[in-house]
Coordinates of C-alpha atoms in Angstrom, one line a residue:
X1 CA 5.8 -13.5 -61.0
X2 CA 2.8 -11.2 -59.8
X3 CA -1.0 -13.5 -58.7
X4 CA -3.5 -12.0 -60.2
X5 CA -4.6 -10.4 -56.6
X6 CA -1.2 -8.9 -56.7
X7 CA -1.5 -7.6 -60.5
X8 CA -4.6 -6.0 -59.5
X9 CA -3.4 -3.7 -56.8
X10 CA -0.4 -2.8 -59.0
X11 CA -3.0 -1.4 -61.3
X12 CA -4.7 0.6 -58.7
X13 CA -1.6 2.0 -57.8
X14 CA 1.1 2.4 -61.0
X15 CA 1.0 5.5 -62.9
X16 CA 0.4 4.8 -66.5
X17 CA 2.8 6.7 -68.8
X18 CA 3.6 6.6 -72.7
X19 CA 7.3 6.3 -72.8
X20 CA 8.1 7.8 -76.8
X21 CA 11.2 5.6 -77.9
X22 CA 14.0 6.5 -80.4
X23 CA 15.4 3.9 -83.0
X24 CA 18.2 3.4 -81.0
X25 CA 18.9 -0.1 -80.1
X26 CA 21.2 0.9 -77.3
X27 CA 21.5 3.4 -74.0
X28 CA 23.4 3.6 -71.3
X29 CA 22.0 4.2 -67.8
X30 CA 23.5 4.5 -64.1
X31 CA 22.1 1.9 -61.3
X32 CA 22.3 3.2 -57.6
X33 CA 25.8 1.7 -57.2
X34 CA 26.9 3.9 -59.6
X35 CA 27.7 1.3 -61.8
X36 CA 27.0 1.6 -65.3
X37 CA 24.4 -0.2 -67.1
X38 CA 23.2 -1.2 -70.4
X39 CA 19.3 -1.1 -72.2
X40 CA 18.4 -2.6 -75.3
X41 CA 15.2 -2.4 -77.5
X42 CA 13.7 -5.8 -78.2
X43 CA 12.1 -6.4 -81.9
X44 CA 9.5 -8.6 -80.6
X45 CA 5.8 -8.5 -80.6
X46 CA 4.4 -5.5 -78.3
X47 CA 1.3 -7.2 -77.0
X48 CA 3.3 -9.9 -75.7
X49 CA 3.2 -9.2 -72.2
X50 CA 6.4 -11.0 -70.5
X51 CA 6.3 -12.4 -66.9
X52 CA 9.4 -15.0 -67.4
X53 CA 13.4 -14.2 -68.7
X54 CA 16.4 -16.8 -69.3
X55 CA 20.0 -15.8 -70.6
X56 CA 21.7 -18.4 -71.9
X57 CA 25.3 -17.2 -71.5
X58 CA 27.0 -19.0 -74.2
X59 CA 25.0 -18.1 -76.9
X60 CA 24.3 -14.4 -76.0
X61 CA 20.6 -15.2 -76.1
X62 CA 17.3 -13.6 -74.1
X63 CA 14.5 -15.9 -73.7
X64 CA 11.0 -14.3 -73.0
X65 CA 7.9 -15.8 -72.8
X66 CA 4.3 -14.1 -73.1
X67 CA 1.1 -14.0 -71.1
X68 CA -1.0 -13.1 -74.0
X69 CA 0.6 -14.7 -76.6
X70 CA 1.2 -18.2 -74.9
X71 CA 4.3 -18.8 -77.0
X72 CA 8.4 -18.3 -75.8
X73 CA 10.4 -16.1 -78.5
X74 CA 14.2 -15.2 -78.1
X75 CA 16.9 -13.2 -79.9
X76 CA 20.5 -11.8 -79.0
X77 CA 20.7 -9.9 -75.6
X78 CA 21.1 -6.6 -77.9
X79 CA 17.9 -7.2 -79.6
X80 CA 19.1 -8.5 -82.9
X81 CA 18.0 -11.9 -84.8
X82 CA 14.7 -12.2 -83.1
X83 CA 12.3 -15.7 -83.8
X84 CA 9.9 -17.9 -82.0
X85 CA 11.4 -20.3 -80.0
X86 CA 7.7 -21.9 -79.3
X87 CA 4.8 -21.0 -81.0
X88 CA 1.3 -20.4 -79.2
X89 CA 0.2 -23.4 -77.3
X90 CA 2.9 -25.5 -79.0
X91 CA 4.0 -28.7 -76.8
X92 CA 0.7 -27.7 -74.3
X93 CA 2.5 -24.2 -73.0
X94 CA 0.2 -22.1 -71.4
X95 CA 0.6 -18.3 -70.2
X96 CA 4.3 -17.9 -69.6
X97 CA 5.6 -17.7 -65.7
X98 CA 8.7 -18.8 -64.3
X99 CA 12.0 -19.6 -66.9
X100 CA 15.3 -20.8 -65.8
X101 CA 18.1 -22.5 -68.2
X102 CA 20.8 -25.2 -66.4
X103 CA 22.9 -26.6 -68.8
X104 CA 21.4 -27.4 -72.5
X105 CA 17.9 -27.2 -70.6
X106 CA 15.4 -24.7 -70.6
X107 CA 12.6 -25.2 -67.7
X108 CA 9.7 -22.8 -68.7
X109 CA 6.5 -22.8 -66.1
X110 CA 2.9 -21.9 -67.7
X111 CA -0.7 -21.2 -66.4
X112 CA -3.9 -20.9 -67.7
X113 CA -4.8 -17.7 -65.6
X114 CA -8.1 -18.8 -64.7
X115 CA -9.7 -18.6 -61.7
X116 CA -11.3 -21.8 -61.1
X117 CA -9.6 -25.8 -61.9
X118 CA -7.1 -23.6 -62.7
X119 CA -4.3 -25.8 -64.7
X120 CA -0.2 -25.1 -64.8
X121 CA 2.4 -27.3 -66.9
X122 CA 6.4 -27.3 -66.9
X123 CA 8.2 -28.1 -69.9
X124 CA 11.7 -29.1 -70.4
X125 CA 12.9 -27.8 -74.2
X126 CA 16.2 -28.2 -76.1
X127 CA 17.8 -25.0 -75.9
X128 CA 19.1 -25.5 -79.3
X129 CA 16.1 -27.0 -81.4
X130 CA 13.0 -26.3 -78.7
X131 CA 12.0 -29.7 -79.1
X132 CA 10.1 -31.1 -76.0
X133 CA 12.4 -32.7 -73.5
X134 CA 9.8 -33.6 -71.1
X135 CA 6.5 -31.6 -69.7
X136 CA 4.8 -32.0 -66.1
X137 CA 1.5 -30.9 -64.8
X138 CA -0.6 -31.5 -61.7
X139 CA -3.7 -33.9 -62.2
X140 CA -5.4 -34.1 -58.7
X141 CA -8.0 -31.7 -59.5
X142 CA -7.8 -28.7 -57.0
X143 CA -6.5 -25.3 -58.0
X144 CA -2.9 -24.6 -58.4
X145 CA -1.2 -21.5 -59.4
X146 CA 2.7 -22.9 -60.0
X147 CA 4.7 -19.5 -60.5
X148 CA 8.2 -20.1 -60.5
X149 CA 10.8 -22.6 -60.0
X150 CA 14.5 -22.8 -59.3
X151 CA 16.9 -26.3 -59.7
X152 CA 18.9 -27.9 -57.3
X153 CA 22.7 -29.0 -57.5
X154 CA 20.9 -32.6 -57.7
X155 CA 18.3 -31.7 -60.9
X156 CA 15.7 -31.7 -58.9
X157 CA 13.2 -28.9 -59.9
X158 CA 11.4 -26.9 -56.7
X159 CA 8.4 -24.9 -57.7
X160 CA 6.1 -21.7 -55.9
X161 CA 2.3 -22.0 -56.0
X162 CA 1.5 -18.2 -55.0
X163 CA -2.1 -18.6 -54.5
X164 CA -1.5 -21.3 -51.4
X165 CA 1.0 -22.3 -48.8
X166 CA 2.6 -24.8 -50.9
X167 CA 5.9 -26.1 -52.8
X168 CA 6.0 -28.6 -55.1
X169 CA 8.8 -30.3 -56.4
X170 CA 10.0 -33.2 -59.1
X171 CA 12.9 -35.5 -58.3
X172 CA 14.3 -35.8 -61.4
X173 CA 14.4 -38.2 -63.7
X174 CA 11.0 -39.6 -62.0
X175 CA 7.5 -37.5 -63.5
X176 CA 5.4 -37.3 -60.3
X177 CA 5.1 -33.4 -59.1
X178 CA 5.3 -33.6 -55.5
X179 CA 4.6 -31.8 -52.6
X180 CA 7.2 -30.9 -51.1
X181 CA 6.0 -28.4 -48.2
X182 CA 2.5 -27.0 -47.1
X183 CA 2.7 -24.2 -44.4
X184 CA 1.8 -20.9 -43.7
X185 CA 5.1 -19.8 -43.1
X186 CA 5.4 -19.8 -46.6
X187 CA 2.4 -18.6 -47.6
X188 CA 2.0 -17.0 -51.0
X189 CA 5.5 -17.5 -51.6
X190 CA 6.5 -16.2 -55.4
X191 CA 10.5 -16.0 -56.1
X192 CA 12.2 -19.1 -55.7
X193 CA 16.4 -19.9 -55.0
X194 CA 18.4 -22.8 -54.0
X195 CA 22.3 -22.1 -52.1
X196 CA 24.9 -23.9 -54.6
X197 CA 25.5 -26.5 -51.9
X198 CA 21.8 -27.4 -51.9
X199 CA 21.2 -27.5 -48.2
X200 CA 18.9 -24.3 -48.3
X201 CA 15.5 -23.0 -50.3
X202 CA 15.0 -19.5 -50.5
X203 CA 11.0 -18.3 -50.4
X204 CA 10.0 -15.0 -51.3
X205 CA 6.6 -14.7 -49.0
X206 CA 4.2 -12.6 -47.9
X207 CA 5.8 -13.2 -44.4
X208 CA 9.6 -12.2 -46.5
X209 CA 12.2 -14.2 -47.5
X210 CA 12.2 -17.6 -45.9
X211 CA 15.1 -20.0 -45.4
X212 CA 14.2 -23.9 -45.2
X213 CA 16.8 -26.2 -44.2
X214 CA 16.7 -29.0 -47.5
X215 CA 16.8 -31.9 -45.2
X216 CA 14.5 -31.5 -42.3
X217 CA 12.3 -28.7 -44.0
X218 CA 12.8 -26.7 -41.3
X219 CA 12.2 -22.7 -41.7
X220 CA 15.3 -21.6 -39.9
X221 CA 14.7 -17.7 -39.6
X222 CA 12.3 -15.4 -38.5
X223 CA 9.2 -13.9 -40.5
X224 CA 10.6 -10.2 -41.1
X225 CA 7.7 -7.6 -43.4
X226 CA 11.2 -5.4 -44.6
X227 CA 11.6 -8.4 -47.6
X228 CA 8.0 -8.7 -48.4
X229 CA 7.2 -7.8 -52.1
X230 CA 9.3 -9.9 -54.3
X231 CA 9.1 -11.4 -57.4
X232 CA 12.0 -12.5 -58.8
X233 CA 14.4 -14.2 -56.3
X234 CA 18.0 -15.7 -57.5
X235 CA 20.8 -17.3 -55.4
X236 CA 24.3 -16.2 -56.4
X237 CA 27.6 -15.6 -55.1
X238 CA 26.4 -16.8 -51.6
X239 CA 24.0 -14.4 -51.7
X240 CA 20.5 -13.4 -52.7
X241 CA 19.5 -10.8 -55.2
X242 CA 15.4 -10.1 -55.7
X243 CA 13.4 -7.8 -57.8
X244 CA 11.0 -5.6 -55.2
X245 CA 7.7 -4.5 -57.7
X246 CA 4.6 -4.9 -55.1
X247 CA 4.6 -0.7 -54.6
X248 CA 4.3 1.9 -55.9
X249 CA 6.9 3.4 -58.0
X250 CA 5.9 6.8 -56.0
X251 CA 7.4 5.7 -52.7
X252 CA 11.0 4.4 -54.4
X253 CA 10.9 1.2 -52.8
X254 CA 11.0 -1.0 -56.1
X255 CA 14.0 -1.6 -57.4
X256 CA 16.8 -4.5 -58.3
X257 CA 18.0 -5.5 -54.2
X258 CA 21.5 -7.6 -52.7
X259 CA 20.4 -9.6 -49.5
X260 CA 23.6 -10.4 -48.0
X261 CA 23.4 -13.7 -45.8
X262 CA 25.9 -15.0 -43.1
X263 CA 28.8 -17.7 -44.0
X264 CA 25.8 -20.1 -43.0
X265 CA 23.0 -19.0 -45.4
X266 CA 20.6 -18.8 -42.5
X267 CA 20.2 -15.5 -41.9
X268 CA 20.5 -12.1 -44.1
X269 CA 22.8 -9.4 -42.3
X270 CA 22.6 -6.4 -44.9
X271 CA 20.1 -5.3 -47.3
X272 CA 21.4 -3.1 -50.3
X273 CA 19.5 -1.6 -53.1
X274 CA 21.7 -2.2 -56.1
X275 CA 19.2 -0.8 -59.0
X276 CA 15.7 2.1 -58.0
X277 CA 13.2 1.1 -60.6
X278 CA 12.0 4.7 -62.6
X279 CA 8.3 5.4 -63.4
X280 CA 8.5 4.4 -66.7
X281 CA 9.9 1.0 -65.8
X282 CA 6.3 -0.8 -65.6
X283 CA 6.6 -3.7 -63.7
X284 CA 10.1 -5.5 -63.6
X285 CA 9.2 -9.0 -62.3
X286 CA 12.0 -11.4 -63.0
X287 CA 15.1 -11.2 -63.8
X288 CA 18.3 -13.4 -65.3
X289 CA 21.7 -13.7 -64.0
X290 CA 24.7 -14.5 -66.7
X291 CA 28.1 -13.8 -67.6
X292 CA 28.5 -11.5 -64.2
X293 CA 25.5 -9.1 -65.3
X294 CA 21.9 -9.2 -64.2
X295 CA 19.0 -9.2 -67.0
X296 CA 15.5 -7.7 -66.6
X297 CA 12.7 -6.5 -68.7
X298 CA 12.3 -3.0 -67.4
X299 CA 9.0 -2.4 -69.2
X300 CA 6.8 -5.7 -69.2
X301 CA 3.4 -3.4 -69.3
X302 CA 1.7 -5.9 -66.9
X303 CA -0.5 -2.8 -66.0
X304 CA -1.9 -2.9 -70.0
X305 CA -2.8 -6.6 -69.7
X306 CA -6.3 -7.8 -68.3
X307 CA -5.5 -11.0 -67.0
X308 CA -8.9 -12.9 -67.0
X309 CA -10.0 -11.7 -70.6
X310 CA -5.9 -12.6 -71.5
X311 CA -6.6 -8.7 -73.4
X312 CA -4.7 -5.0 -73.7
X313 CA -6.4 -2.6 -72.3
X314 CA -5.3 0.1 -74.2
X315 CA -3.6 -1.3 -77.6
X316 CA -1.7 2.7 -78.1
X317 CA 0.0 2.4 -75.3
X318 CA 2.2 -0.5 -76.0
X319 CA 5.8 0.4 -76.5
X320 CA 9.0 -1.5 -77.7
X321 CA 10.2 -3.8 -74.3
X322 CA 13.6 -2.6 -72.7
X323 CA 15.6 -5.2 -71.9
X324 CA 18.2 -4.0 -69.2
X325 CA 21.7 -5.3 -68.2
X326 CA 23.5 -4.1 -64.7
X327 CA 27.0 -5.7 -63.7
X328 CA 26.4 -7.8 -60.8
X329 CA 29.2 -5.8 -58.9

């Protein structure tokens, strides 16, 4: 997900373009690998401004929240059968951030976007009814900013706070929000991933990725500026994958990445970019892995939303959202 210093230079340095759309519900498109990929139109609202996306693989179902709209709505991956999932505000939600699902579970982070006392909240809904599991937020009174979040092997939920050095977690099935680590080698960190064996957290910084040894909380590799600019971060396959957005589209730099790490999971050896972002995709920020095939909103129009009036700047310029799908490999 993308601070609100962050949003602001993307809208100092994104070209804003109106993309005309046809009816068509489907495309077909060609990722760097040469793999082919798929885009569907979404029938949702157009003002709703999506930072977080969940794919619940059994059912075929996208999960977006909104920014504006303060609400999560779904429908099938192709666009079809679209409803609310939440309404606005419902069960305390606030502007949507990070989404994940594990199991029958989805986790859904949301912020208030202010600037000052600045509140977040997690929810835990029932992927089947969207009834309220269980909800979290942090009551000491200081500012927070709790972007995204990631679940361990163990349920334990880890979560970013991108406006300080600090992660937070929740040992599950206790409801304190803890912190789990406060240092400047994290600092700023955004996309969040845990290895399947749980022994290593994955920290999308503005110092790059960073690995952290589970058990001692010790950052086991070196700050490196080549994997700075992620949002979205996922673990998979015993590798990572991240979504690049903080440039401009100008320079081809943003795209869908592979960070291949050693046997270990301490180190990544290889860097490939799997998917180059195009002009008119407007700020990819997270993105879904399910059923072998990645998920991402190509168009989430961040650059049309002013984040401390929660307002579009320019109502004609809202398009239909483009929900992408690229094989994982």
């Amino acid at each position: 997900m993308i601070t609100s210093y962050l949003l602001y230079k993307l809208k100092k340095t994104l070209i804003n373009k109106t993309l005309g759309f046809s009816s068509l519900f489907f495309f077909v498109l060609v990722s760097c690998t040469g793999q082919r990929s798929e885009a569907f139109q979404l029938q949702f609202e157009q003002d709703l401004i999506p930072e977080g996306i969940a794919v619940d693989g059994n059912t075929d179902r996208v999960y977006l929240n909104s920014l504006k709209r303060e609400k999560i709505v779904f429908s099938k991956v192709n666009g079809q059968n679209p409803a609310t999932f939440i309404d606005t505000r419902e069960h305390g939600y606030l502007s949507g951030f990070g989404m994940t699902i594990k199991g029958d579970t989805l986790y859904a982070l949301g912020n208030s976007l202010t600037k000052k006392r600045n509140s977040s909240v997690l929810l835990l809904l029932q992927l089947t009814t969207g009834n309220l599991i269980d909800s979290y937020s942090l009551k000491d009174g200081g500012f927070h900013y709790l972007n995204d979040l990631a679940i361990s092997p163990k349920n334990n939920i880890f979560m970013t706070d991108s406006e300080s050095n600090r992660i937070y977690q929740i040992q599950r099935p206790f409801k304190n929000i803890e912190l789990f680590m406060d240092s400047e080698e994290v600092s700023n960190s955004n996309g969040i991933a845990i290895s399947d064996d749980g022994d290593h957290l994955y920290l999308a910084s503005t110092k790059g990725i960073r690995i952290v040894a589970m058990d001692s909380k010790e950052i086991v590799n070196r700050p490196n500026e080549k994997y700075t600019g992620i949002d979205g971060l996922k673990f998979y396959g015993n590798n990572l994958y991240g979504i690049v957005n903080m440039f401009s589209n100008e320079n081809g730099r943003n795209g869908l990445y592979k960070y291949t790490l050693n046997t270990a999971g301490t180190k990544i050896i290889n860097t490939e970019k799997l998917v180059t972002f195009e002009k008119d995709d407007i700020i990819p920020t997270t993105f879904a892995i399910a059923n072998g095939a990645f998920y991402f909103v190509a168009n989430t129009q961040l650059d049309n939303f002013d984040e401390d009036k929660k307002a579009i700047v320019d109502p004609k310029r809202l398009q239909p959202y483009r929900l992408r799908k690229v094989p994982v490999e």
